[in-house]
Amino acid sequence: MPLRPLLGAASCAALLLLGAAAAAPSAVAAPAEYVTVDAKGRIAADGTVTLTLTGTYRCVGGTGPVFVSSSVNQSTPHVSYGIGGTAAVCDGAEHRWENSGKAPQDALKAGAAKVEATLMELRGSGILVIPVPHAVSHHDVTLAAAA
């Protein structure tokens, strides 16, 4: 059999398969693990720079303890302040988290800020503890004085 008709038939078959695959509906699955931050953070009304951040997370499995950590930066782009940590339950369900912590005096004020939230597992490996991220997200939030 000549080669040219054989190549043409193979090309047509490939195009038909690609067209069928492109036309097939694709389901978009929800991410298995994620962490979110609520749009508003609270600064304590007592004059201290105590900040509270909240959000949701979802994680599955893990061989070591898992935590939700958060950090915030506002006026200096390369300086972030860690704001607490919360133990996470990795059972596949969505859970709420809340972290509170203090920043240096005059470091944060009411207004726009950037928050990074991380869902981090501390996995044992021999005598070492290895940090294994499950999810990381960055959010723009508004810091407001608590009433």
PDB file of C-alpha atoms in Angstrom, residues 6 23 25 44 75-77 81 127:
ATOM      1  CA  LEU A   6      -1.973   5.656   4.854  1.00  0.00           C
ATOM      2  CA  ALA A  23     -16.131  18.754  22.185  1.00  0.00           C
ATOM      3  CA  PRO A  25     -17.761  18.560  28.284  1.00  0.00           C
ATOM      4  CA  ALA A  44      -8.121  45.876  68.565  1.00  0.00           C
ATOM      5  CA  SER A  75       3.101  49.991  54.023  1.00  0.00           C
ATOM      6  CA  THR A  76       6.437  48.255  53.453  1.00  0.00           C
ATOM      7  CA  PRO A  77       6.074  45.655  50.678  1.00  0.00           C
ATOM      8  CA  TYR A  81       4.158  40.402  60.341  1.00  0.00           C
ATOM      9  CA  ILE A 127      14.988  13.431  63.512  1.00  0.00           C
TER      10      ILE A 127
END
